[in-house]
N, CA and C atoms as an extended XYZ file, in Angstrom:
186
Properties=species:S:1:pos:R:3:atomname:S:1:resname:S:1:resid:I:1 pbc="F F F"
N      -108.030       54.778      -66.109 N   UNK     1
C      -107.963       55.367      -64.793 CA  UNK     1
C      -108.590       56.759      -64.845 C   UNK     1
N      -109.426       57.406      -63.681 N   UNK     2
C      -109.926       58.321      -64.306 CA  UNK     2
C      -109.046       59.772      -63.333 C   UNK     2
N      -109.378       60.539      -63.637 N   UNK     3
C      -108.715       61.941      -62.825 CA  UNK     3
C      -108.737       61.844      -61.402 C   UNK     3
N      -109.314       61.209      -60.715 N   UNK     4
C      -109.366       61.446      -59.551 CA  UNK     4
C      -108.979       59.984      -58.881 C   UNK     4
N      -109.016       58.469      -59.579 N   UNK     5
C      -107.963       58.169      -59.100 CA  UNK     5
C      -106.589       58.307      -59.808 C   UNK     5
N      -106.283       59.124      -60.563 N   UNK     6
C      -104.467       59.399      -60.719 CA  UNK     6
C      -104.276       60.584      -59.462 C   UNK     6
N      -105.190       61.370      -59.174 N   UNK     7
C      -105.188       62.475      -57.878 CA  UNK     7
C      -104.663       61.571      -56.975 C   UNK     7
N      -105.884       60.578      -56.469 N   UNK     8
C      -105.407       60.119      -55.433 CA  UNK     8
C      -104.038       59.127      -55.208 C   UNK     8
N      -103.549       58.673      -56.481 N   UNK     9
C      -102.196       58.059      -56.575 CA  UNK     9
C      -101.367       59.009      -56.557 C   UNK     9
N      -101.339       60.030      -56.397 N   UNK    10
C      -100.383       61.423      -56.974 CA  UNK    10
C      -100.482       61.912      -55.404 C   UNK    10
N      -101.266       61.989      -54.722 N   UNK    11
C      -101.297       62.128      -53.659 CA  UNK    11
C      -100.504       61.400      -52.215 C   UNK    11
N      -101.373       59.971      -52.446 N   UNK    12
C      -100.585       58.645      -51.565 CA  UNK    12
C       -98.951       59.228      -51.785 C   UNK    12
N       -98.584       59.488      -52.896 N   UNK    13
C       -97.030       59.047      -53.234 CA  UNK    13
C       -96.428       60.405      -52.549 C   UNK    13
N       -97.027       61.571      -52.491 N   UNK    14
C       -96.110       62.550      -51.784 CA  UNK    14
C       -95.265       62.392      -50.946 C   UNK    14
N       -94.072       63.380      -50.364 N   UNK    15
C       -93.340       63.146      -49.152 CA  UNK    15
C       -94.470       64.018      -48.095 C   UNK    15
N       -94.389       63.826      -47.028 N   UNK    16
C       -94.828       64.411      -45.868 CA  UNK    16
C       -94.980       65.757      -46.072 C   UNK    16
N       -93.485       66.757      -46.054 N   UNK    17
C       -93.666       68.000      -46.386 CA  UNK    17
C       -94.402       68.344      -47.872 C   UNK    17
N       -94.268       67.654      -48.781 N   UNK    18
C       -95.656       67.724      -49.861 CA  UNK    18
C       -96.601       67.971      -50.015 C   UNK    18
N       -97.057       67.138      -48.616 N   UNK    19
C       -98.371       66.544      -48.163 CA  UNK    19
C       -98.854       67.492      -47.646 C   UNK    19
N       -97.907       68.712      -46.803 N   UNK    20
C       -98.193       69.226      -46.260 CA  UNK    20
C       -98.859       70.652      -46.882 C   UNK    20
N       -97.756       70.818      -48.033 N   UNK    21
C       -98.146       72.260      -48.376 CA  UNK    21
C       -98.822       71.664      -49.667 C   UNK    21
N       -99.817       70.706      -49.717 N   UNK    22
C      -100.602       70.708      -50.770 CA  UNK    22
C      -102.048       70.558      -50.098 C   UNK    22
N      -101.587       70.374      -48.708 N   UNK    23
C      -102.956       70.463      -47.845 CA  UNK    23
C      -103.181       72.037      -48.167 C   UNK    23
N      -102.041       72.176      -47.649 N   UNK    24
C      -102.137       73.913      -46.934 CA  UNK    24
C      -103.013       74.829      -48.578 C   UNK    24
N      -102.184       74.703      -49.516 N   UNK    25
C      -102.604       74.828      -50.745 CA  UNK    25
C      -104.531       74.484      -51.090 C   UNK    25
N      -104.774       72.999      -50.946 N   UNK    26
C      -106.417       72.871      -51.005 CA  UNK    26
C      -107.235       73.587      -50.090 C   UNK    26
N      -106.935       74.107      -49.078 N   UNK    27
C      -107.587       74.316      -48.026 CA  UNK    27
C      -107.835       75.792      -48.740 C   UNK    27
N      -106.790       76.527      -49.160 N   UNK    28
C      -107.098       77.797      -49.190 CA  UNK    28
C      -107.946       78.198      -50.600 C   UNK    28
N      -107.591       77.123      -52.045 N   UNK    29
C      -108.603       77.289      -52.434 CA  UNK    29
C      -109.955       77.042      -52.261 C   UNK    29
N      -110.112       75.867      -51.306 N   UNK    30
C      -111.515       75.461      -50.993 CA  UNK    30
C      -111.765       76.628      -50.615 C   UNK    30
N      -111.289       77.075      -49.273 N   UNK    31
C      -112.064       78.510      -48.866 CA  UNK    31
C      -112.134       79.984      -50.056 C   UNK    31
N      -111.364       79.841      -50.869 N   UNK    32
C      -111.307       80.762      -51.809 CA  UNK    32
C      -112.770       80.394      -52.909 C   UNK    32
N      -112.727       79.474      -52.958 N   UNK    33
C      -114.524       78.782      -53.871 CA  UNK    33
C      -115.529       79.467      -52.904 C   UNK    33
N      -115.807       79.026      -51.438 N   UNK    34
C      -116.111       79.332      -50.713 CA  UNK    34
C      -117.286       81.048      -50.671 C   UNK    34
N      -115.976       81.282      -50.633 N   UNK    35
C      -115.631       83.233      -50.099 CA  UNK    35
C      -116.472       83.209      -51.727 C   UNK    35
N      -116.240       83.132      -53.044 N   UNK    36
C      -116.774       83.146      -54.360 CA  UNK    36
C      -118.053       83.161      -54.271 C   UNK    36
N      -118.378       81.756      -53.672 N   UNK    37
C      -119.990       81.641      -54.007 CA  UNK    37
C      -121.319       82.098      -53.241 C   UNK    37
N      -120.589       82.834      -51.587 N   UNK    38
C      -121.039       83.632      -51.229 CA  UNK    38
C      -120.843       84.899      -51.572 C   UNK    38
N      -119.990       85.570      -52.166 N   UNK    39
C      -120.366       86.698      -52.981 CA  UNK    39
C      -120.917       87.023      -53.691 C   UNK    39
N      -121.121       85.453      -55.052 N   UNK    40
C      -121.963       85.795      -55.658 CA  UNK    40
C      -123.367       85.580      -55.197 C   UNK    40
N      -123.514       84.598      -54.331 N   UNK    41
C      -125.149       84.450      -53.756 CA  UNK    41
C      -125.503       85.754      -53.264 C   UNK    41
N      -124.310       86.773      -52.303 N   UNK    42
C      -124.568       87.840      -51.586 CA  UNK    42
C      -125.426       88.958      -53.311 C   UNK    42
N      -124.934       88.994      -53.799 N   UNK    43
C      -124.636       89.765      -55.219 CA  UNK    43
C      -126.053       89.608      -55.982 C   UNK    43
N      -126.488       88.086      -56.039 N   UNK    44
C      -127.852       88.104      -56.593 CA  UNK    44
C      -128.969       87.798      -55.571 C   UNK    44
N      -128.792       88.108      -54.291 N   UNK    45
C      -129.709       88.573      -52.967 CA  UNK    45
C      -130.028       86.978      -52.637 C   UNK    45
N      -129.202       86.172      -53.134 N   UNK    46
C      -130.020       84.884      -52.372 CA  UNK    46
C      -129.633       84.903      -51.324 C   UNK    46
N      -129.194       85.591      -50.489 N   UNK    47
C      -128.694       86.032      -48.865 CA  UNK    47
C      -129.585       86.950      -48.235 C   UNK    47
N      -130.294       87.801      -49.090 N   UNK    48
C      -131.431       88.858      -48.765 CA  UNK    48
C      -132.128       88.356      -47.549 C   UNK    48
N      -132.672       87.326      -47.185 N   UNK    49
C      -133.569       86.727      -45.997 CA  UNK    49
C      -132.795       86.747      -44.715 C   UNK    49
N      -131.484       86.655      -45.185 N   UNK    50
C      -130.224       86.424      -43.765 CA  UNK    50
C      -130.423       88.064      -42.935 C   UNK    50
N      -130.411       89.103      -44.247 N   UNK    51
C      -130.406       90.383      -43.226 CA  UNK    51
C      -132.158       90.864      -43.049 C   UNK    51
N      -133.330       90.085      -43.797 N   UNK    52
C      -134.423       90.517      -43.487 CA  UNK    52
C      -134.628       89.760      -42.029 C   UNK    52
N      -134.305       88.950      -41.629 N   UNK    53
C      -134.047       88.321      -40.337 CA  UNK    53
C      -133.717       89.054      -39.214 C   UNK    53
N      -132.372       89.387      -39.532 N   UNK    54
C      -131.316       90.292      -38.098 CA  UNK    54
C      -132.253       91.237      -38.188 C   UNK    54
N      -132.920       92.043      -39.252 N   UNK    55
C      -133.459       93.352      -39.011 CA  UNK    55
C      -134.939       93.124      -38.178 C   UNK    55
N      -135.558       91.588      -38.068 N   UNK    56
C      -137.105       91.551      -37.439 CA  UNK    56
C      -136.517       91.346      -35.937 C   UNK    56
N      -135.424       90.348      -35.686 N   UNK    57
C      -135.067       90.203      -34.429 CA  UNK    57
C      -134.365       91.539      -33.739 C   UNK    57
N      -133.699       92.453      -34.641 N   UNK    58
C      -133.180       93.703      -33.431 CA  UNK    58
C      -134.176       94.721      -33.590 C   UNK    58
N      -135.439       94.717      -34.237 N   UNK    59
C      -136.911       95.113      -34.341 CA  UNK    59
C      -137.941       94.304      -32.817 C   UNK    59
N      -137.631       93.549      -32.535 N   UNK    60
C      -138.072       92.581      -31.366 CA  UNK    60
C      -137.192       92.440      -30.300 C   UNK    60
N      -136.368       93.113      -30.341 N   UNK    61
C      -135.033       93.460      -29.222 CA  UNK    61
C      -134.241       91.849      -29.138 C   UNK    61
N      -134.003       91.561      -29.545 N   UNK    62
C      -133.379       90.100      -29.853 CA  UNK    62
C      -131.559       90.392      -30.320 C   UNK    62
């Protein structure tokens, strides 16, 4: 069986309130990965084009 189906058997079997705060739980690390890998993209400028952008459009009154 591999890791992710014992996850998903580990999962099915929760109670409701389980269910609930293990949602609540994934959600916030997903967004916590998230928030990560735009910092680091921000960090090694692979975001650089996002503000060379805003700066041509409020240069063009946009």
């Amino acid at each position: 069986m591999t890791k992710i189906e014992e996850l998903e058997r580990a999962v099915i079997s929760l109670t409701a309130e389980e269910y609930r705060k293990f949602r609540q739980w994934f959600l916030e690390h997903d967004w916590a990965e998230w928030d990560q890998q735009i910092e680091n993209d921000a960090r090694t400028g692979k975001l650089d084009f996002l503000n060379q952008e805003a700066l041509e459009a409020k240069q063009q009154g946009k």
